[in-house]
Coordinates of C-alpha atoms in Angstrom, one line a residue:
Chain O
X51 CA -9.6 63.4 -20.6
X52 CA -13.1 65.0 -21.3
X53 CA -11.4 68.2 -22.1
X54 CA -9.3 66.5 -24.8
X55 CA -12.3 65.1 -26.4
X56 CA -13.7 68.6 -26.4
X57 CA -10.6 69.9 -28.2
X58 CA -10.9 67.1 -30.8
X59 CA -14.4 68.0 -31.3
X60 CA -13.6 71.6 -31.9
X61 CA -11.0 70.7 -34.4
X62 CA -13.5 68.6 -36.2
X63 CA -15.9 71.5 -36.3
X64 CA -13.3 73.9 -37.5
X65 CA -12.7 71.6 -40.3
X66 CA -16.2 71.5 -41.2
X67 CA -16.5 75.3 -41.3
X68 CA -13.4 75.5 -43.5
X69 CA -14.9 73.7 -46.4
X70 CA -13.5 73.6 -49.1
X71 CA -10.2 74.8 -48.1
X72 CA -7.8 72.1 -49.4
X73 CA -5.7 72.3 -46.3
X74 CA -5.3 68.6 -46.2
X75 CA -3.6 68.3 -49.5
X76 CA 0.1 67.8 -49.5
X77 CA 1.6 70.8 -51.3
X78 CA 4.6 71.1 -53.4
X79 CA 4.4 68.2 -55.7
X80 CA 4.6 69.3 -59.3
X81 CA 1.3 68.5 -61.3
X82 CA 1.6 65.9 -64.0
X83 CA 0.8 66.9 -67.5
X84 CA -3.0 67.1 -68.6
X85 CA -4.3 67.6 -65.0
X86 CA -7.7 69.5 -64.8
X87 CA -7.8 72.9 -63.1
X88 CA -9.8 73.8 -60.0
X89 CA -13.4 73.1 -60.4
X90 CA -15.6 76.1 -61.2
X91 CA -17.6 75.9 -58.1
X92 CA -14.5 76.2 -56.0
X93 CA -13.3 79.1 -58.0
X94 CA -16.7 80.7 -57.5
X95 CA -16.6 80.0 -53.8
X96 CA -13.2 81.4 -53.3
X97 CA -14.1 84.5 -55.4
X98 CA -17.2 84.9 -53.1
X99 CA -15.1 84.5 -50.0
X100 CA -12.6 87.0 -51.2
X101 CA -15.3 89.4 -52.0
X102 CA -16.7 89.0 -48.5
X103 CA -13.3 89.8 -47.0
X104 CA -13.2 93.1 -48.8
X105 CA -10.5 94.7 -51.1
X106 CA -7.8 94.5 -48.5
X107 CA -7.8 90.8 -48.5
X108 CA -5.0 89.1 -50.6
X109 CA -6.3 88.0 -54.0
X110 CA -9.1 85.6 -54.3
X111 CA -9.2 82.5 -56.3
X112 CA -7.0 79.6 -55.7
X113 CA -3.8 79.7 -57.7
X114 CA -2.8 76.7 -59.5
X115 CA 0.3 76.1 -57.4
X116 CA -0.7 77.8 -54.1
X117 CA 1.2 75.9 -51.4
X118 CA -0.8 75.5 -48.4
X119 CA 2.0 74.4 -46.1
X120 CA 0.2 71.2 -45.3
X121 CA 2.5 68.8 -43.7
X122 CA 3.4 65.6 -45.4
X123 CA 0.9 63.0 -45.0
X124 CA -2.0 65.5 -45.1
X125 CA -3.2 63.7 -42.0
X126 CA -5.8 63.9 -39.6
X127 CA -7.1 66.5 -37.3
X128 CA -4.8 69.4 -36.9
X129 CA -2.1 68.1 -39.0
X130 CA 0.2 66.5 -36.6
X131 CA 3.1 65.9 -39.1
X132 CA 5.6 65.1 -36.6
X133 CA 9.3 65.8 -36.8
X134 CA 10.2 65.1 -40.4
X135 CA 14.0 64.6 -41.3
X136 CA 14.4 61.7 -38.8
X137 CA 15.3 58.4 -40.4
X138 CA 12.3 56.1 -40.2
X139 CA 12.4 52.5 -39.2
X140 CA 11.8 50.1 -42.1
X141 CA 8.4 48.9 -42.8
X142 CA 7.7 46.1 -40.4
X143 CA 6.7 42.7 -41.7
X144 CA 4.7 39.8 -40.4
X145 CA 7.0 36.7 -39.6
X146 CA 7.3 34.4 -42.6
X147 CA 5.9 31.5 -40.8
X148 CA 3.1 29.2 -41.7
X149 CA 0.9 30.0 -38.8
X150 CA 0.4 33.5 -40.1
X151 CA -1.4 32.1 -43.2
X152 CA -1.9 34.6 -46.0
X153 CA -0.2 37.4 -44.0
X154 CA 3.2 35.5 -43.7
X155 CA 6.0 37.7 -44.8
X156 CA 3.7 40.6 -45.8
X157 CA 3.9 44.2 -44.5
X158 CA 2.6 44.5 -40.9
X159 CA -0.2 47.1 -40.7
X160 CA 0.3 47.7 -37.0
X161 CA -2.1 45.4 -35.3
X162 CA 0.7 44.1 -32.9
X163 CA 2.0 47.4 -32.2
X164 CA 1.0 50.1 -29.8
X165 CA -0.6 52.9 -31.9
X166 CA -3.4 53.8 -34.1
X167 CA -3.7 55.1 -37.8
X168 CA -4.9 58.6 -38.1
X169 CA -7.4 59.1 -40.7
X170 CA -7.8 62.4 -42.6
X171 CA -10.8 64.4 -42.9
X172 CA -11.7 64.2 -46.6
X173 CA -14.7 66.4 -47.1
X174 CA -14.8 66.6 -50.9
X175 CA -12.9 64.0 -53.1
X176 CA -12.8 66.5 -56.0
X177 CA -10.3 68.8 -54.0
X178 CA -9.2 66.7 -50.8
X179 CA -7.7 63.7 -52.7
X180 CA -5.4 63.1 -55.7
X181 CA -6.2 61.0 -58.7
X182 CA -3.9 58.0 -59.6
X183 CA -1.8 60.1 -61.8
X184 CA -1.1 62.6 -59.0
X185 CA -3.5 65.4 -60.2
X186 CA -4.7 67.5 -57.3
X187 CA -8.1 68.1 -58.6
X188 CA -10.5 65.3 -59.7
X189 CA -13.4 65.8 -62.0
X190 CA -15.6 62.7 -61.3
X191 CA -17.2 61.0 -64.5
X192 CA -20.6 61.8 -63.5
X193 CA -23.7 60.7 -65.4
X194 CA -26.1 63.7 -65.7
X195 CA -28.4 62.6 -62.9
X196 CA -25.4 61.9 -60.6
X197 CA -24.1 65.4 -61.2
X198 CA -27.3 67.0 -60.5
X199 CA -27.7 65.0 -57.3
X200 CA -24.2 65.9 -56.0
X201 CA -24.8 69.6 -56.9
X202 CA -28.0 69.4 -54.9
X203 CA -26.3 67.9 -52.0
X204 CA -23.2 70.0 -51.9
X205 CA -24.0 73.3 -53.5
X206 CA -27.6 73.8 -52.6
X207 CA -28.0 71.9 -49.5
X208 CA -24.7 72.5 -48.1
X209 CA -24.1 68.9 -47.0
X210 CA -26.8 69.1 -44.3
X211 CA -28.4 65.8 -45.2
X212 CA -25.1 63.7 -44.9
X213 CA -26.0 60.2 -43.4
X214 CA -22.9 60.2 -41.3
X215 CA -24.5 63.2 -39.5
X216 CA -27.2 60.7 -38.4
X217 CA -24.5 58.5 -36.9
X218 CA -25.0 55.9 -39.8
X219 CA -21.9 54.0 -40.8
X220 CA -20.0 56.0 -43.3
X221 CA -19.6 53.2 -45.8
X222 CA -16.7 52.2 -48.1
X223 CA -14.2 53.6 -48.9
X224 CA -15.4 56.6 -46.7
X225 CA -14.2 54.8 -43.6
X226 CA -10.8 56.0 -44.6
X227 CA -12.0 59.8 -44.8
X228 CA -14.0 60.1 -41.6
X229 CA -11.6 61.6 -39.7
X230 CA -11.5 59.0 -36.8
X231 CA -8.5 56.7 -36.1
X232 CA -8.5 53.0 -36.9
X233 CA -6.6 49.8 -36.2
X234 CA -5.9 46.9 -38.5
X235 CA -5.8 43.4 -37.2
X236 CA -4.2 40.8 -39.5
X237 CA -5.3 37.3 -39.0
X238 CA -4.3 34.1 -41.0
X239 CA -7.5 34.1 -43.1
X240 CA -9.0 37.5 -42.6
X241 CA -8.4 41.1 -41.7
X242 CA -10.4 43.2 -39.3
X243 CA -10.6 46.9 -39.3
X244 CA -11.9 48.6 -36.1
X245 CA -12.8 52.3 -36.1
X246 CA -13.1 54.9 -33.4
X247 CA -15.7 56.9 -35.3
X248 CA -18.6 55.8 -37.5
X249 CA -20.3 54.7 -34.4
X250 CA -17.5 52.5 -33.1
X251 CA -17.8 49.9 -35.9
X252 CA -15.8 47.1 -37.3
X253 CA -15.2 45.8 -40.8
X254 CA -14.3 42.2 -41.6
X255 CA -12.5 41.4 -44.8
X256 CA -12.1 37.8 -45.9
X257 CA -8.8 36.4 -47.1
X258 CA -9.5 32.7 -47.3
X259 CA -9.8 32.6 -51.0
X260 CA -13.5 33.1 -51.3
X261 CA -14.8 35.3 -54.2
X262 CA -17.1 38.3 -54.1
X263 CA -20.8 37.1 -53.8
X264 CA -23.1 37.9 -56.5
X265 CA -24.6 41.1 -55.2
X266 CA -28.0 39.9 -55.8
X267 CA -27.5 37.2 -53.2
X268 CA -26.5 39.2 -50.3
X269 CA -28.5 41.7 -48.1
X270 CA -27.4 45.1 -49.0
X271 CA -25.4 46.7 -46.2
X272 CA -23.6 49.9 -45.2
X273 CA -20.2 48.3 -45.2
X274 CA -20.8 45.7 -47.9
X275 CA -19.0 42.3 -48.4
X276 CA -15.3 42.4 -48.6
X277 CA -12.7 40.0 -49.8
X278 CA -8.9 40.7 -50.1
X279 CA -5.7 39.4 -51.5
X280 CA -2.0 40.4 -51.5
X281 CA -0.4 41.6 -54.8
X282 CA 3.2 41.8 -53.8
X283 CA 3.3 44.1 -50.8
X284 CA -0.1 45.7 -51.7
X285 CA -3.2 44.6 -50.0
X286 CA -6.2 44.6 -52.6
X287 CA -9.7 44.7 -51.0
X288 CA -12.6 44.2 -53.3
X289 CA -16.1 45.0 -51.9
X290 CA -19.7 44.9 -53.2
X291 CA -23.2 44.3 -51.7
X292 CA -23.7 47.8 -50.6
X293 CA -26.9 49.6 -49.9
X294 CA -27.6 53.0 -51.3
X295 CA -27.7 54.9 -48.0
X296 CA -24.3 56.3 -47.7
X297 CA -22.4 59.2 -49.4
X298 CA -18.9 58.6 -50.8
X299 CA -17.8 61.7 -48.9
X300 CA -19.3 64.5 -46.9
X301 CA -20.0 66.6 -50.0
X302 CA -22.4 63.9 -51.2
X303 CA -20.9 62.2 -54.2
X304 CA -23.5 59.4 -54.7
X305 CA -23.6 55.7 -55.3
X306 CA -26.1 53.0 -55.5
X307 CA -26.4 49.3 -54.9
X308 CA -24.3 48.5 -58.1
X309 CA -21.3 50.0 -56.4
X310 CA -18.2 48.0 -56.4
X311 CA -15.1 49.4 -54.6
X312 CA -11.4 48.3 -55.1
X313 CA -9.1 49.6 -52.3
X314 CA -5.3 49.1 -52.7
X315 CA -3.4 49.6 -49.4
X316 CA 0.4 50.1 -49.5
X317 CA 2.5 50.9 -46.5
X318 CA 4.9 53.1 -48.3
X319 CA 7.1 53.8 -45.4
X320 CA 6.9 53.2 -41.7
X321 CA 4.4 56.3 -41.1
X322 CA 2.2 56.0 -44.1
X323 CA -0.3 53.6 -45.7
X324 CA -1.3 54.9 -49.2
X325 CA -4.9 54.1 -50.2
X326 CA -6.1 54.0 -53.9
X327 CA -9.7 53.6 -54.0
X328 CA -11.5 52.8 -57.3
X329 CA -15.2 53.6 -57.4
X330 CA -17.1 51.6 -60.0
X331 CA -20.8 52.3 -60.1
X332 CA -22.3 52.3 -63.6
X333 CA -25.6 53.8 -62.3
X334 CA -24.0 57.0 -61.4
X335 CA -20.6 57.2 -63.3
X336 CA -19.7 56.7 -66.9
X337 CA -16.5 54.9 -65.9
X338 CA -14.5 53.7 -62.8
X339 CA -12.6 56.6 -61.0
X340 CA -9.8 56.4 -58.5
X341 CA -9.1 58.6 -55.5
X342 CA -5.8 58.5 -53.6
X343 CA -5.5 59.3 -49.9
X344 CA -3.7 58.0 -47.0
X345 CA -3.5 57.3 -43.3
X346 CA -0.6 58.0 -40.9
X347 CA 0.8 56.1 -38.1
X348 CA 0.5 57.5 -34.6
X349 CA 2.4 55.4 -32.1
X350 CA 1.9 55.4 -28.4
X351 CA 3.5 58.6 -27.2
X352 CA 2.3 61.6 -25.2
X353 CA 0.8 64.6 -27.0
X354 CA -2.5 66.5 -27.2
X355 CA -4.1 63.7 -29.5
X356 CA -2.0 60.8 -28.5
X357 CA -2.8 60.4 -24.8
X358 CA -4.7 57.3 -25.7
X359 CA -2.2 54.7 -24.6
X360 CA -1.8 53.6 -28.2
X361 CA -5.5 52.5 -28.3
X362 CA -8.5 53.9 -30.1
X363 CA -11.1 55.7 -28.0
X364 CA -14.7 55.0 -27.6
X365 CA -16.8 57.5 -29.5
X366 CA -20.4 56.8 -29.7
X367 CA -21.9 59.2 -32.2
X368 CA -25.5 58.5 -31.5
X369 CA -25.2 59.8 -27.9
X370 CA -27.0 63.0 -27.7
X371 CA -26.7 63.8 -31.3
X372 CA -28.2 67.4 -31.7
X373 CA -26.5 68.6 -34.7
X374 CA -29.2 67.8 -37.2
X375 CA -31.8 69.8 -35.5
X376 CA -29.6 72.8 -35.8
X377 CA -28.9 72.5 -39.4
X378 CA -32.4 71.5 -40.3
X379 CA -31.4 68.3 -42.0
X380 CA -34.1 66.0 -43.2
X381 CA -34.2 62.3 -42.2
X382 CA -31.8 60.4 -44.3
X383 CA -34.3 58.0 -45.8
X384 CA -35.9 61.0 -47.6
X385 CA -32.8 62.3 -49.3
X386 CA -33.2 62.7 -53.0
X387 CA -32.0 59.9 -55.2
Chain C
X40 CA -10.4 16.3 -20.4
X41 CA -11.5 19.0 -22.8
X42 CA -12.4 17.9 -26.3
X43 CA -9.9 19.1 -28.9
X44 CA -11.3 22.5 -30.1
X45 CA -8.2 23.9 -31.7
X46 CA -5.6 26.3 -30.5
X47 CA -4.4 29.9 -31.2
X48 CA -1.1 30.7 -29.9
X49 CA -1.2 27.7 -27.5
X50 CA -4.5 28.9 -26.1
X51 CA -8.0 27.5 -26.6
X52 CA -9.5 28.9 -29.8
X53 CA -12.6 30.9 -28.9
X54 CA -13.3 31.5 -32.6
X55 CA -13.1 29.7 -35.8
X56 CA -15.2 29.8 -39.0
X57 CA -18.5 30.6 -37.3
X58 CA -20.3 32.7 -34.7
X59 CA -21.6 32.6 -31.2
X60 CA -25.3 32.9 -30.6
X61 CA -25.8 35.0 -27.7
X62 CA -29.0 34.5 -25.3
X63 CA -31.4 37.3 -24.5
X64 CA -31.8 37.7 -20.9
X65 CA -34.1 40.6 -20.0
X66 CA -33.6 40.2 -16.2
X67 CA -30.4 38.8 -14.9
X68 CA -31.4 38.3 -11.3
X69 CA -29.6 35.2 -10.1
X70 CA -31.3 32.4 -8.1
X71 CA -30.0 33.8 -4.8
X72 CA -31.4 37.3 -5.7
X73 CA -29.5 40.6 -6.2
X74 CA -27.7 42.1 -3.2
X75 CA -29.0 45.6 -3.7
X76 CA -28.5 48.4 -1.3
X77 CA -31.2 50.8 -0.6
X78 CA -30.3 53.1 -3.4
X79 CA -29.9 50.2 -5.8
X80 CA -33.3 48.8 -5.0
X81 CA -34.9 52.2 -5.3
X82 CA -33.5 52.7 -8.8
X83 CA -34.3 49.3 -10.1
X84 CA -38.0 49.5 -8.8
X85 CA -38.3 52.7 -10.6
X86 CA -36.9 51.5 -13.9
X87 CA -38.9 48.5 -14.0
X88 CA -42.0 50.6 -14.6
X89 CA -40.3 52.7 -17.3
X90 CA -38.9 50.2 -19.9
X91 CA -38.9 52.8 -22.6
X92 CA -36.2 54.6 -20.7
X93 CA -33.8 51.7 -21.4
X94 CA -30.7 53.3 -23.1
X95 CA -30.4 50.4 -25.4
X96 CA -33.6 51.5 -27.1
X97 CA -31.8 54.7 -28.2
X98 CA -29.2 52.6 -29.9
X99 CA -26.6 53.2 -27.3
X100 CA -24.0 50.3 -26.6
X101 CA -25.5 47.9 -24.0
X102 CA -22.2 47.8 -21.9
X103 CA -20.6 45.1 -20.1
X104 CA -21.7 42.4 -19.3
X105 CA -25.1 43.1 -20.9
X106 CA -23.6 42.8 -24.4
X107 CA -23.0 39.1 -23.8
X108 CA -26.7 38.4 -23.3
X109 CA -28.2 41.0 -25.7
X110 CA -29.5 38.2 -28.1
X111 CA -27.3 39.2 -31.1
X112 CA -24.4 37.1 -32.3
X113 CA -20.8 37.6 -31.7
X114 CA -17.5 36.5 -33.2
X115 CA -14.3 36.2 -31.3
X116 CA -10.9 36.9 -33.1
X117 CA -7.6 36.1 -31.4
X118 CA -4.3 37.8 -32.0
X119 CA -1.0 37.0 -30.2
X120 CA -1.4 40.1 -28.0
X121 CA -5.2 40.8 -27.9
X122 CA -8.7 39.2 -28.1
X123 CA -11.3 41.1 -30.3
X124 CA -15.0 40.5 -29.9
X125 CA -17.2 41.8 -32.7
X126 CA -20.9 42.0 -32.4
X127 CA -23.8 42.0 -34.6
X128 CA -26.0 44.0 -32.3
X129 CA -25.3 46.7 -29.7
X130 CA -24.8 49.0 -32.7
X131 CA -22.2 46.8 -34.6
X132 CA -19.6 47.6 -31.9
X133 CA -16.5 45.7 -31.0
X134 CA -14.3 45.1 -27.9
X135 CA -10.7 45.0 -28.4
X136 CA -9.1 43.4 -25.3
X137 CA -5.2 43.7 -24.7
X138 CA -4.0 40.3 -23.3
X139 CA -1.3 40.0 -20.7
X140 CA -0.6 38.1 -17.5
X141 CA -2.7 38.4 -14.4
X142 CA 0.4 39.9 -12.6
X143 CA 0.4 42.6 -15.2
X144 CA -3.1 43.7 -14.8
X145 CA -3.2 47.4 -15.2
X146 CA -5.8 50.0 -16.1
X147 CA -5.2 53.8 -16.8
X148 CA -5.2 55.7 -13.6
X149 CA -8.2 57.9 -14.4
X150 CA -9.8 56.5 -17.6
X151 CA -12.3 58.4 -19.5
X152 CA -15.7 56.8 -18.7
X153 CA -17.2 54.8 -21.5
X154 CA -20.0 52.4 -22.3
X155 CA -17.8 49.4 -22.8
X156 CA -15.1 50.3 -20.2
X157 CA -11.4 49.7 -20.2
X158 CA -10.7 45.9 -20.6
X159 CA -7.6 43.9 -19.7
X160 CA -7.4 40.2 -20.2
X161 CA -5.2 37.2 -19.3
X162 CA -5.5 33.3 -19.7
X163 CA -6.0 31.3 -16.5
X164 CA -5.7 27.6 -17.5
X165 CA -8.3 27.1 -20.4
X166 CA -10.4 30.3 -19.3
X167 CA -10.0 33.8 -20.7
X168 CA -10.4 36.2 -17.9
X169 CA -11.2 39.9 -18.4
X170 CA -11.1 42.8 -16.0
X171 CA -13.1 45.8 -16.8
X172 CA -13.3 49.2 -15.1
X173 CA -13.8 52.7 -16.4
X174 CA -17.5 52.6 -17.2
X175 CA -19.8 55.5 -17.6
X176 CA -23.1 55.2 -15.7
X177 CA -25.3 55.4 -18.9
X178 CA -26.1 51.8 -19.5
X179 CA -28.3 49.4 -17.7
X180 CA -27.1 45.8 -16.8
X181 CA -30.3 44.4 -18.5
X182 CA -33.5 45.6 -19.9
X183 CA -35.2 45.3 -16.5
X184 CA -33.0 48.2 -15.3
X185 CA -30.4 46.8 -12.9
X186 CA -28.3 49.9 -12.4
X187 CA -24.6 50.5 -12.1
X188 CA -22.4 53.6 -11.8
X189 CA -19.0 54.7 -12.7
X190 CA -17.5 52.5 -9.8
X191 CA -18.6 49.3 -11.5
X192 CA -16.0 46.7 -11.7
X193 CA -16.5 43.6 -13.9
X194 CA -14.6 40.4 -13.9
X195 CA -15.6 38.0 -16.8
X196 CA -14.6 34.4 -17.4
X197 CA -14.9 32.9 -20.8
X198 CA -14.5 29.0 -21.1
X199 CA -15.0 27.0 -24.2
X200 CA -16.2 23.7 -22.7
X201 CA -16.7 21.9 -26.0
X202 CA -16.9 22.9 -29.6
X203 CA -20.4 24.3 -29.4
X204 CA -20.5 25.8 -26.0
X205 CA -19.0 28.9 -24.4
X206 CA -19.6 29.3 -20.8
X207 CA -19.7 32.8 -19.4
X208 CA -19.7 34.4 -15.9
X209 CA -19.5 38.0 -14.9
X210 CA -19.0 39.2 -11.5
X211 CA -20.5 42.6 -10.9
X212 CA -19.1 44.8 -8.1
X213 CA -20.4 48.3 -7.6
X214 CA -20.6 49.4 -4.0
X215 CA -22.8 52.4 -5.1
X216 CA -25.7 50.1 -5.8
X217 CA -24.9 46.6 -4.3
X218 CA -23.8 45.5 -0.9
X219 CA -21.4 42.7 -2.2
X220 CA -20.3 41.5 -5.6
X221 CA -22.8 39.1 -7.4
X222 CA -22.5 36.8 -10.4
X223 CA -24.3 36.5 -13.7
X224 CA -24.0 33.1 -15.4
X225 CA -24.8 32.3 -18.9
X226 CA -23.6 30.7 -22.1
X227 CA -23.2 31.1 -25.8
X228 CA -23.9 28.5 -28.6
X229 CA -21.7 28.0 -31.7
X230 CA -23.0 28.2 -35.1
X231 CA -20.1 26.9 -37.4
X232 CA -19.7 28.2 -40.9
X233 CA -22.0 31.2 -40.4
X234 CA -21.1 34.9 -40.3
X235 CA -22.4 38.0 -38.7
X236 CA -25.0 40.2 -40.3
X237 CA -24.9 43.9 -40.4
X238 CA -27.5 45.3 -37.9
X239 CA -27.4 49.1 -37.6
X240 CA -29.8 50.0 -34.8
X241 CA -29.7 53.8 -35.3
X242 CA -31.0 53.2 -39.0
X243 CA -34.5 53.0 -37.6
X244 CA -34.1 55.8 -34.9
X245 CA -32.7 58.1 -37.6
X246 CA -35.9 58.2 -39.4

């Protein structure tokens, strides 16, 4: 088993090196009207990479419609798209019986089945997610100081001070970008997410009708305070009460303690949950903005990444964490704000 | 006769709208002593003089059964096919325990060694039994340094004797360090209408 873990680690490492190749974006979908083009930093980076490869290399600069051949579901480590074409079973549902409480009759997110949800590795929300209209590039509505901070973290420091590198919990909505698998347990009055990565943590979401607290009244935390309700077949999770010590993604999109996140989870078919995350933080952004990502179902079956018996593995990040020394990162509490 | 404490799927409800306070037991030596073999005794005597070497101080998971007496609180959530224990301490970790029948007890043939092991549970009357193997050798059984290796086999028994008390025993079997199985006994106390806090141990060590 340890060799499998090593392979997984190598894949994660390769993903890190290939920043910002948009390999996890599903290709092919036509762009809606009015979408922004590639951000200038990406054009510059691709040009620099092309120049470094020399004149024989195929043209630099990412074309607007360059299909990357990413499998549907843009999922996870190494893109295990699976056999397409096969007819999928219908989306399973929780029995419509009173003992299931608020979950009765709603889509089943897999907690009773053998399997895990694979989580993609979203390095940079600007290029690895879609917006709510389907645009493949996102220009966050930065306030000037936020833009400068992101540029410092991504373009100057090359992400070396990422708090997740210190084995701190990735935060919300970043738990869906990590790229470590998760399971979802639906209970009559709450939902529990358990995660393989992010230091083997869990996240509890209340569904007993309580409202979000006044953020002034709760201790600021990495994972915040979460409540949820169903809107039709979409689970809507609202969270606040965050501390300011996480980044929204590995590239360092910032947030502060005023952050409020709304995540809308829809099991669009048997294999996929679509996740629309709206980030609202008036300290750093001029208006709320939305990123659309997804997670993909990996049932209990044999294969290089699914020899887990349908369960998530135990990954303890803080065990022998040496990366930070090598990349000369500074302690997270000193990161610029 | 047990007092009524609620049921989930026809089994005693170990959870509810509250959390369990777990005790802090720095040395789990039972009244009759610990049946060390010579290697076990030697390792423990050395560790007792080196408390700073405790892996829990490096924010590593305390392991089983230590997580049940590590002083932080716990919540238990019951699904039809599993029991999930989530912990405030031990680096905000969880145990997700599949539930079957005693006759169906099965572990992977060669599990990857982990801090929390591979757990399988079943109900025996009103008690939840959990059989755990597949540990790594990197945790201590308590902060005094009682050792275990990868052969550790733990059988846990959780019994909610009334609304406020959860009795717990763990039988520890590890022929590498002990001459025979021995048992740790403790209990947890319920705090209704409370919730777990977020304690991130590595926040301090990351500085």
